[in-house]
Amino acid sequence: MSKQGGTPVTKKHHARVERERLQRRWIMVGTIATALILVGILGYGWFDQSYVKPHSTVADVNSEKISAMGVEARFKLAQDNLVSQQQRISQFMQVFADNPSIQSSFTQQLQQIQSQLANPASLRQTVLDQMVDDLLIRQEANRRGITVTPAEIRKAVEDAFGFFPNGTSTPAPTLTPYLTFTPTASLTPTAGPSPTSTPTSTSTPTLEPTLTPTAGPSPTITPTSGPQPTPTAYTTQAFGGDYQKYIASLAKIGVSEADFLAQFEAQLFRDRLQKAFEATVPHSEEQVHARHILLKDEATAQLVLDQLKAGKTWEDLAKATSLDTSNKDSGGDLGWFGRGAMVKEFEDAAFAATVGSTVGPIKTTYGYHLIQVLGHETRQLDPTAYQSAVQKAFTDWLNTAHNGKGVVYTANWESLMPVEPTPQTATQ
């Protein structure tokens, strides 16, 4: 036993003091460990959100990777493009407030844009599909020796800004050049009674350079239509200032200059590869000239067929009974068409029939058709039809490549993307 300050200190007291000291130490160690674990969790969360997820692969295109970070930048740029279009259309609506037909067209465009902006998940999917197509196109272009130079990209950007350094008359510059973001197109027939289906652009949305919307059948409203005098020349220095100002505005929403220029490069590759397809598309094709009568059900179609056999004229029956209002008054004449222009069931029947014969009823998604073949021969394509054939060949190739084994989407790739409830745009 010892004394401390005159008070005897027992072994029991020493033991209690030692226990308390150890308890304080363990509490301190536990607190530090807990703090380190929390810091580690927070640090990992920050690292995961700031580095791991952004650099994660969301799609693999023939061993070339598309990262979540790349998709997000293009997604923000797509949002900004849509907002730019929205603002521009609103301005045009004020200018043409007294023209109901133009107002109607603009209203439809605004509704489409608002629908895309209101559904960011769908817009991201569209952006990713577009990026996959861009890679497929560039890979195929490289295999064919097709190139795009930085000078050509710069020229495309200058055109988008309305800057023509070689002396072309230029209107006042626009400070917000953008690429029009169009929704997915397809080759399936459109709703309606006609069996025709006009091939459209691509199986995925394209980003086509333009500076203004077009109002339906009315004249295109564009600041670059025709030579127009400008009060002050748009100089290289002015263009450079406008360009840097726009790039700086994009940087504020997380879009780099490289992301912006990548769209122009992709469009140039697309245009040139599609042009290269002309070498594979013949200038003539097998075509059929046919007319049809469209009926709602097989029984009605059989009744009309019986009336034809009884001597009633095709023209009179088409006008009186056909549901295809686009051509019933002309005897249901569809003109000359090649393969791929009609739905498959209709096409197969028309191309298999002999000239002068009537076949049917043929069932399609539109109803039941009686088809009369008026001609069947190999015909030269006019320039418009030829370009449509080239477009179709390009689209068919792109669809096949996009759906091929070389394209692999990461499962649940959407979980790698940040959640943004409202669009952040450079033009707000």
Short mmCIF file of C-alpha atoms in Angstrom, two decimals:
data_model
loop_
_atom_site.label_atom_id
_atom_site.label_comp_id
_atom_site.label_asym_id
_atom_site.label_seq_id
_atom_site.Cartn_x
_atom_site.Cartn_y
_atom_site.Cartn_z
CA MET A 1 0.00 0.00 0.00
CA SER A 2 1.25 3.50 -0.82
CA LYS A 3 0.11 7.01 -0.03
CA GLN A 4 -0.92 9.76 -2.48
CA GLY A 5 -1.48 13.21 -0.94
CA GLY A 6 -1.76 11.60 2.45
CA THR A 7 -4.44 9.18 1.23
CA PRO A 8 -3.54 5.53 1.14
CA VAL A 9 -3.55 4.11 -2.44
CA THR A 10 -4.58 0.53 -2.64
CA LYS A 11 -4.01 -2.04 -5.38
CA LYS A 12 -7.72 -1.89 -6.11
CA HIS A 13 -7.45 1.84 -6.76
CA HIS A 14 -4.50 1.30 -9.09
CA ALA A 15 -6.46 -1.32 -11.01
CA ARG A 16 -9.47 1.00 -11.43
CA VAL A 17 -7.28 3.82 -12.70
CA GLU A 18 -5.63 1.50 -15.21
CA ARG A 19 -9.01 0.26 -16.45
CA GLU A 20 -10.23 3.83 -16.94
CA ARG A 21 -7.06 4.71 -18.82
CA LEU A 22 -7.50 1.73 -21.14
CA GLN A 23 -11.17 2.57 -21.66
CA ARG A 24 -10.29 6.14 -22.67
CA ARG A 25 -7.67 4.80 -25.07
CA TRP A 26 -10.09 2.37 -26.69
CA ILE A 27 -12.73 5.05 -26.97
CA MET A 28 -10.20 7.31 -28.69
CA VAL A 29 -9.06 4.49 -30.99
CA GLY A 30 -12.67 3.66 -31.83
CA THR A 31 -13.49 7.29 -32.53
CA ILE A 32 -10.47 7.65 -34.80
CA ALA A 33 -11.26 4.36 -36.55
CA THR A 34 -14.88 5.38 -37.06
CA ALA A 35 -13.77 8.75 -38.43
CA LEU A 36 -11.32 7.03 -40.79
CA ILE A 37 -14.03 4.65 -41.99
CA LEU A 38 -16.42 7.56 -42.61
CA VAL A 39 -13.71 9.48 -44.45
CA GLY A 40 -12.95 6.36 -46.45
CA ILE A 41 -16.60 5.85 -47.36
CA LEU A 42 -17.03 9.49 -48.31
CA GLY A 43 -13.75 9.45 -50.20
CA TYR A 44 -14.69 6.30 -52.08
CA GLY A 45 -18.09 7.78 -52.88
CA TRP A 46 -16.44 10.91 -54.22
CA PHE A 47 -13.86 8.85 -56.15
CA ASP A 48 -16.60 6.60 -57.51
CA GLN A 49 -18.78 9.53 -58.63
CA SER A 50 -15.91 11.73 -59.82
CA TYR A 51 -13.68 9.17 -61.54
CA VAL A 52 -14.86 5.55 -61.61
CA LYS A 53 -18.38 6.07 -62.99
CA PRO A 54 -17.48 8.84 -65.48
CA HIS A 55 -14.71 6.67 -66.96
CA SER A 56 -16.79 3.49 -66.99
CA THR A 57 -17.61 1.95 -70.37
CA VAL A 58 -21.27 2.17 -71.40
CA ALA A 59 -20.83 0.70 -74.88
CA ASP A 60 -18.15 -1.17 -76.80
CA VAL A 61 -18.04 -0.72 -80.57
CA ASN A 62 -15.64 -3.18 -82.16
CA SER A 63 -13.29 -2.80 -79.16
CA GLU A 64 -13.56 1.01 -79.07
CA LYS A 65 -15.07 2.24 -75.83
CA ILE A 66 -17.70 4.89 -75.19
CA SER A 67 -17.48 6.24 -71.64
CA ALA A 68 -20.23 7.55 -69.41
CA MET A 69 -18.37 10.86 -69.33
CA GLY A 70 -18.46 11.08 -73.12
CA VAL A 71 -22.17 10.33 -73.24
CA GLU A 72 -22.90 12.92 -70.55
CA ALA A 73 -21.05 15.65 -72.45
CA ARG A 74 -22.94 14.87 -75.66
CA PHE A 75 -26.19 14.67 -73.68
CA LYS A 76 -25.66 18.17 -72.28
CA LEU A 77 -24.80 19.44 -75.74
CA ALA A 78 -27.98 17.84 -77.12
CA GLN A 79 -29.99 19.58 -74.40
CA ASP A 80 -28.35 22.88 -75.27
CA ASN A 81 -29.07 22.36 -78.97
CA LEU A 82 -32.72 21.67 -78.22
CA VAL A 83 -33.06 24.74 -76.02
CA SER A 84 -31.38 26.83 -78.76
CA GLN A 85 -33.91 25.55 -81.29
CA GLN A 86 -36.73 26.19 -78.85
CA GLN A 87 -35.70 29.81 -78.38
CA ARG A 88 -35.16 30.36 -82.09
CA ILE A 89 -38.53 28.91 -83.06
CA SER A 90 -40.22 31.09 -80.43
CA GLN A 91 -38.60 34.14 -82.04
CA PHE A 92 -39.81 33.12 -85.49
CA MET A 93 -43.31 32.58 -84.14
CA GLN A 94 -43.37 36.21 -83.07
CA VAL A 95 -42.19 37.34 -86.51
CA PHE A 96 -44.83 35.25 -88.30
CA ALA A 97 -47.62 35.70 -85.79
CA ASP A 98 -50.12 36.48 -88.59
CA ASN A 99 -49.45 33.29 -90.56
CA PRO A 100 -51.54 30.39 -89.12
CA SER A 101 -49.90 27.67 -91.24
CA ILE A 102 -46.40 28.63 -90.13
CA GLN A 103 -47.58 28.99 -86.54
CA SER A 104 -49.01 25.46 -86.65
CA SER A 105 -45.77 24.01 -87.99
CA PHE A 106 -43.70 25.84 -85.38
CA THR A 107 -46.05 24.72 -82.62
CA GLN A 108 -45.56 21.08 -83.62
CA GLN A 109 -41.79 21.54 -83.59
CA LEU A 110 -41.91 23.11 -80.15
CA GLN A 111 -43.99 20.23 -78.81
CA GLN A 112 -41.48 17.70 -80.15
CA ILE A 113 -38.58 19.59 -78.55
CA GLN A 114 -40.39 19.93 -75.22
CA SER A 115 -41.15 16.21 -75.27
CA GLN A 116 -37.46 15.37 -75.72
CA LEU A 117 -36.36 17.78 -73.00
CA ALA A 118 -38.95 16.35 -70.60
CA ASN A 119 -37.58 12.82 -70.98
CA PRO A 120 -33.84 12.89 -70.21
CA ALA A 121 -33.57 9.08 -70.00
CA SER A 122 -34.87 8.70 -73.55
CA LEU A 123 -32.67 11.56 -74.76
CA ARG A 124 -29.58 9.92 -73.23
CA GLN A 125 -30.44 6.65 -74.97
CA THR A 126 -30.80 8.48 -78.26
CA VAL A 127 -27.47 10.25 -77.71
CA LEU A 128 -25.71 6.96 -76.95
CA ASP A 129 -27.22 5.30 -80.02
CA GLN A 130 -26.00 8.25 -82.08
CA MET A 131 -22.48 7.94 -80.65
CA VAL A 132 -22.46 4.21 -81.48
CA ASP A 133 -23.46 5.01 -85.06
CA ASP A 134 -20.81 7.73 -85.28
CA LEU A 135 -18.13 5.22 -84.27
CA LEU A 136 -19.39 2.59 -86.72
CA ILE A 137 -19.37 5.17 -89.51
CA ARG A 138 -15.86 6.42 -88.68
CA GLN A 139 -14.53 2.86 -88.46
CA GLU A 140 -16.00 1.98 -91.86
CA ALA A 141 -14.76 5.27 -93.33
CA ASN A 142 -11.25 4.53 -92.10
CA ARG A 143 -11.37 1.07 -93.68
CA ARG A 144 -12.26 2.73 -96.97
CA GLY A 145 -9.55 5.37 -96.67
CA ILE A 146 -12.01 8.21 -96.11
CA THR A 147 -10.60 10.98 -93.94
CA VAL A 148 -11.70 14.26 -92.38
CA THR A 149 -9.07 16.93 -91.72
CA PRO A 150 -9.03 19.60 -88.98
CA ALA A 151 -9.24 22.25 -91.71
CA GLU A 152 -12.45 20.68 -93.03
CA ILE A 153 -13.94 20.59 -89.54
CA ARG A 154 -13.04 24.26 -89.09
CA LYS A 155 -14.71 25.09 -92.40
CA ALA A 156 -17.91 23.33 -91.25
CA VAL A 157 -17.85 25.32 -87.99
CA GLU A 158 -17.32 28.58 -89.88
CA ASP A 159 -20.30 27.78 -92.08
CA ALA A 160 -22.42 27.10 -88.98
CA PHE A 161 -21.46 30.52 -87.61
CA GLY A 162 -22.22 32.18 -90.94
CA PHE A 163 -18.56 33.12 -91.45
CA PHE A 164 -17.26 32.82 -95.03
CA PRO A 165 -13.66 34.07 -95.19
CA ASN A 166 -13.38 33.50 -98.96
CA GLY A 167 -15.70 36.38 -99.75
CA THR A 168 -19.19 34.85 -99.74
CA SER A 169 -21.80 37.41 -98.77
CA THR A 170 -22.68 36.86 -95.14
CA PRO A 171 -25.58 37.99 -93.02
CA ALA A 172 -25.20 39.07 -89.42
CA PRO A 173 -23.48 36.32 -87.41
CA THR A 174 -25.32 34.02 -85.05
CA LEU A 175 -23.66 33.43 -81.69
CA THR A 176 -25.28 30.07 -80.96
CA PRO A 177 -24.56 27.61 -83.76
CA TYR A 178 -26.01 24.19 -83.11
CA LEU A 179 -26.67 20.88 -84.75
CA THR A 180 -30.32 19.96 -85.02
CA PHE A 181 -31.12 16.98 -82.85
CA THR A 182 -33.64 14.77 -84.62
CA PRO A 183 -35.45 11.78 -83.13
CA THR A 184 -35.03 8.23 -84.36
CA ALA A 185 -36.34 7.53 -87.86
CA SER A 186 -37.31 4.15 -89.25
CA LEU A 187 -38.11 2.41 -92.49
CA THR A 188 -41.44 1.05 -91.33
CA PRO A 189 -44.60 2.23 -93.08
CA THR A 190 -46.37 5.21 -91.64
CA ALA A 191 -49.90 4.96 -90.35
CA GLY A 192 -52.59 5.34 -92.94
CA PRO A 193 -54.25 3.39 -95.68
CA SER A 194 -51.50 3.57 -98.27
CA PRO A 195 -49.09 0.61 -98.49
CA THR A 196 -46.24 2.91 -99.41
CA SER A 197 -43.34 3.56 -97.10
CA THR A 198 -40.82 6.22 -97.99
CA PRO A 199 -37.31 5.43 -96.69
CA THR A 200 -36.16 8.09 -94.28
CA SER A 201 -32.77 9.14 -93.00
CA THR A 202 -31.14 6.74 -90.53
CA SER A 203 -32.06 4.13 -88.00
CA THR A 204 -30.77 6.45 -85.30
CA PRO A 205 -31.19 10.13 -84.87
CA THR A 206 -28.74 12.28 -86.82
CA LEU A 207 -27.24 15.61 -85.96
CA GLU A 208 -27.56 17.68 -89.11
CA PRO A 209 -25.95 21.12 -89.33
CA THR A 210 -28.50 23.86 -89.63
CA LEU A 211 -29.08 27.24 -88.15
CA THR A 212 -32.83 27.59 -88.47
CA PRO A 213 -36.04 25.54 -88.49
CA THR A 214 -38.07 24.98 -91.63
CA ALA A 215 -41.79 25.67 -91.53
CA GLY A 216 -43.42 22.84 -93.44
CA PRO A 217 -44.33 23.64 -97.06
CA SER A 218 -43.76 27.35 -96.63
CA PRO A 219 -40.48 28.98 -97.70
CA THR A 220 -37.47 28.06 -95.58
CA ILE A 221 -36.69 30.79 -93.09
CA THR A 222 -32.93 31.05 -92.97
CA PRO A 223 -30.52 33.91 -92.34
CA THR A 224 -28.23 32.51 -95.02
CA SER A 225 -30.71 32.25 -97.91
CA GLY A 226 -29.27 34.17 -100.83
CA PRO A 227 -26.72 36.99 -100.90
CA GLN A 228 -27.65 39.70 -98.47
CA PRO A 229 -25.65 42.85 -97.74
CA THR A 230 -24.42 43.35 -94.19
CA PRO A 231 -23.81 46.71 -92.53
CA THR A 232 -20.46 45.56 -91.15
CA ALA A 233 -18.19 42.85 -92.55
CA TYR A 234 -17.91 39.76 -90.39
CA THR A 235 -14.16 39.63 -89.92
CA THR A 236 -11.87 36.79 -88.86
CA GLN A 237 -11.31 38.60 -85.59
CA ALA A 238 -15.05 38.91 -84.96
CA PHE A 239 -15.60 35.25 -85.78
CA GLY A 240 -12.78 34.25 -83.43
CA GLY A 241 -14.32 36.26 -80.62
CA ASP A 242 -17.77 34.81 -81.19
CA TYR A 243 -16.37 31.29 -81.35
CA GLN A 244 -14.43 31.61 -78.10
CA LYS A 245 -17.45 33.16 -76.40
CA TYR A 246 -19.60 30.21 -77.44
CA ILE A 247 -16.99 27.63 -76.37
CA ALA A 248 -16.73 29.38 -72.99
CA SER A 249 -20.52 29.17 -72.57
CA LEU A 250 -20.39 25.42 -73.29
CA ALA A 251 -17.60 24.94 -70.74
CA LYS A 252 -19.94 26.24 -68.04
CA ILE A 253 -22.22 23.23 -68.56
CA GLY A 254 -19.40 20.70 -68.81
CA VAL A 255 -19.06 20.50 -72.60
CA SER A 256 -15.56 20.80 -74.03
CA GLU A 257 -14.48 22.23 -77.36
CA ALA A 258 -13.53 18.70 -78.43
CA ASP A 259 -17.09 17.51 -77.71
CA PHE A 260 -18.46 20.37 -79.81
CA LEU A 261 -16.11 19.71 -82.74
CA ALA A 262 -16.76 15.95 -82.60
CA GLN A 263 -20.30 16.52 -83.91
CA PHE A 264 -19.02 18.28 -87.03
CA GLU A 265 -16.43 15.59 -87.62
CA ALA A 266 -19.08 12.89 -87.25
CA GLN A 267 -21.39 14.62 -89.73
CA LEU A 268 -18.60 14.99 -92.29
CA PHE A 269 -17.74 11.28 -91.97
CA ARG A 270 -21.43 10.40 -92.34
CA ASP A 271 -21.87 12.52 -95.47
CA ARG A 272 -18.72 11.13 -97.11
CA LEU A 273 -19.41 7.51 -96.29
CA GLN A 274 -22.94 7.82 -97.62
CA LYS A 275 -21.52 9.40 -100.77
CA ALA A 276 -19.20 6.40 -101.11
CA PHE A 277 -22.23 4.11 -101.20
CA GLU A 278 -23.10 5.55 -104.61
CA ALA A 279 -20.48 3.22 -106.08
CA THR A 280 -22.51 0.21 -104.92
CA VAL A 281 -25.98 1.38 -105.95
CA PRO A 282 -27.05 0.80 -109.56
CA HIS A 283 -28.76 3.59 -111.51
CA SER A 284 -31.56 1.27 -112.60
CA GLU A 285 -33.78 -1.19 -110.79
CA GLU A 286 -36.60 -3.65 -111.27
CA GLN A 287 -39.89 -1.82 -110.82
CA VAL A 288 -43.60 -2.53 -110.97
CA HIS A 289 -46.42 -0.22 -111.99
CA ALA A 290 -49.54 -1.13 -110.04
CA ARG A 291 -52.81 0.16 -108.72
CA HIS A 292 -54.83 -1.08 -105.77
CA ILE A 293 -58.17 -0.96 -104.02
CA LEU A 294 -58.00 -1.07 -100.23
CA LEU A 295 -60.88 -2.64 -98.27
CA LYS A 296 -61.51 -3.06 -94.54
CA ASP A 297 -61.98 -6.86 -94.47
CA GLU A 298 -61.60 -9.95 -96.62
CA ALA A 299 -65.32 -10.39 -97.23
CA THR A 300 -65.67 -6.87 -98.62
CA ALA A 301 -62.56 -7.35 -100.75
CA GLN A 302 -63.97 -10.58 -102.17
CA LEU A 303 -67.25 -8.83 -102.96
CA VAL A 304 -65.43 -6.08 -104.88
CA LEU A 305 -63.36 -8.71 -106.70
CA ASP A 306 -66.56 -10.46 -107.76
CA GLN A 307 -67.91 -7.14 -109.09
CA LEU A 308 -64.73 -6.71 -111.14
CA LYS A 309 -65.20 -10.16 -112.63
CA ALA A 310 -68.83 -9.27 -113.37
CA GLY A 311 -67.70 -6.37 -115.58
CA LYS A 312 -67.61 -3.28 -113.37
CA THR A 313 -64.68 -1.01 -114.12
CA TRP A 314 -61.65 -0.82 -111.81
CA GLU A 315 -61.75 2.99 -111.79
CA ASP A 316 -65.39 3.14 -110.65
CA LEU A 317 -64.91 0.55 -107.91
CA ALA A 318 -61.72 2.21 -106.64
CA LYS A 319 -63.43 5.56 -106.42
CA ALA A 320 -66.51 4.11 -104.71
CA THR A 321 -64.95 1.61 -102.30
CA SER A 322 -61.21 2.13 -101.71
CA LEU A 323 -60.16 3.34 -98.25
CA ASP A 324 -56.97 4.85 -99.65
CA THR A 325 -58.15 8.42 -100.10
CA SER A 326 -54.76 9.52 -101.44
CA ASN A 327 -55.31 7.80 -104.79
CA LYS A 328 -58.85 6.36 -104.97
CA ASP A 329 -59.98 9.10 -107.37
CA SER A 330 -57.17 8.15 -109.77
CA GLY A 331 -58.10 4.48 -109.76
CA GLY A 332 -55.74 3.64 -106.91
CA ASP A 333 -52.73 4.23 -109.17
CA LEU A 334 -49.48 3.88 -107.22
CA GLY A 335 -47.18 4.60 -110.13
CA TRP A 336 -43.85 2.82 -110.60
CA PHE A 337 -42.06 1.54 -107.49
CA GLY A 338 -39.10 -0.67 -106.66
CA ARG A 339 -38.50 -3.20 -103.94
CA GLY A 340 -38.56 -1.80 -100.43
CA ALA A 341 -41.07 0.93 -101.24
CA MET A 342 -44.12 -1.04 -100.07
CA VAL A 343 -44.88 -3.26 -97.12
CA LYS A 344 -43.57 -6.78 -97.69
CA GLU A 345 -46.87 -8.61 -98.29
CA PHE A 346 -47.95 -6.04 -100.86
CA GLU A 347 -44.55 -5.99 -102.56
CA ASP A 348 -44.28 -9.78 -102.80
CA ALA A 349 -47.70 -10.05 -104.42
CA ALA A 350 -47.13 -7.19 -106.87
CA PHE A 351 -43.71 -8.39 -108.06
CA ALA A 352 -44.92 -11.99 -108.40
CA ALA A 353 -47.99 -11.13 -110.51
CA THR A 354 -47.97 -11.05 -114.29
CA VAL A 355 -48.64 -7.80 -116.16
CA GLY A 356 -52.38 -7.23 -116.62
CA SER A 357 -53.43 -9.60 -113.85
CA THR A 358 -55.35 -8.82 -110.68
CA VAL A 359 -54.32 -10.48 -107.40
CA GLY A 360 -55.84 -10.48 -103.95
CA PRO A 361 -57.23 -10.04 -101.47
CA ILE A 362 -53.77 -9.44 -99.96
CA LYS A 363 -53.72 -8.78 -96.22
CA THR A 364 -51.39 -6.10 -94.79
CA THR A 365 -51.40 -3.96 -91.67
CA TYR A 366 -53.61 -1.49 -93.57
CA GLY A 367 -56.37 -3.88 -94.55
CA TYR A 368 -57.08 -6.05 -97.61
CA HIS A 369 -55.83 -5.07 -101.06
CA LEU A 370 -56.83 -5.94 -104.58
CA ILE A 371 -53.78 -5.30 -106.77
CA GLN A 372 -53.66 -4.88 -110.54
CA VAL A 373 -50.22 -4.92 -112.17
CA LEU A 374 -49.93 -2.54 -115.13
CA GLY A 375 -46.22 -2.90 -115.88
CA HIS A 376 -43.05 -4.70 -114.77
CA GLU A 377 -39.61 -3.76 -116.11
CA THR A 378 -36.12 -2.50 -115.29
CA ARG A 379 -36.16 1.30 -115.24
CA GLN A 380 -33.62 4.08 -114.86
CA LEU A 381 -33.81 5.95 -111.57
CA ASP A 382 -34.31 9.69 -111.67
CA PRO A 383 -31.90 11.75 -109.49
CA THR A 384 -34.29 11.90 -106.55
CA ALA A 385 -35.06 8.19 -106.63
CA TYR A 386 -31.37 7.40 -107.00
CA GLN A 387 -30.44 9.42 -103.91
CA SER A 388 -33.22 7.65 -102.01
CA ALA A 389 -31.74 4.32 -103.08
CA VAL A 390 -28.29 5.43 -101.90
CA GLN A 391 -29.79 6.57 -98.60
CA LYS A 392 -31.54 3.23 -98.18
CA ALA A 393 -28.36 1.27 -98.90
CA PHE A 394 -26.48 3.34 -96.34
CA THR A 395 -29.27 3.00 -93.77
CA ASP A 396 -29.52 -0.76 -94.28
CA TRP A 397 -25.76 -1.11 -93.74
CA LEU A 398 -25.86 1.04 -90.61
CA ASN A 399 -28.82 -0.86 -89.15
CA THR A 400 -27.03 -4.17 -89.72
CA ALA A 401 -23.79 -2.89 -88.18
CA HIS A 402 -25.60 -1.34 -85.20
CA ASN A 403 -27.41 -4.60 -84.44
CA GLY A 404 -24.33 -6.75 -85.06
CA LYS A 405 -22.08 -8.59 -82.62
CA GLY A 406 -19.52 -5.79 -82.67
CA VAL A 407 -21.78 -3.47 -80.65
CA VAL A 408 -22.18 -4.30 -76.96
CA TYR A 409 -24.06 -2.07 -74.50
CA THR A 410 -23.06 -2.31 -70.84
CA ALA A 411 -25.87 -3.79 -68.75
CA ASN A 412 -27.65 -1.14 -66.66
CA TRP A 413 -25.43 1.58 -68.13
CA GLU A 414 -28.02 4.16 -67.07
CA SER A 415 -26.94 3.70 -63.44
CA LEU A 416 -23.53 5.13 -64.37
CA MET A 417 -25.07 8.44 -65.43
CA PRO A 418 -25.69 11.38 -63.10
CA VAL A 419 -29.24 12.43 -62.27
CA GLU A 420 -30.12 15.94 -63.42
CA PRO A 421 -33.76 16.93 -62.85
CA THR A 422 -33.55 20.04 -65.04
CA PRO A 423 -31.56 20.78 -68.20
CA GLN A 424 -28.38 22.80 -67.67
CA THR A 425 -27.73 24.68 -70.87
CA ALA A 426 -25.36 27.31 -72.14
CA THR A 427 -28.24 29.25 -73.69
CA GLN A 428 -30.38 29.74 -70.58
#
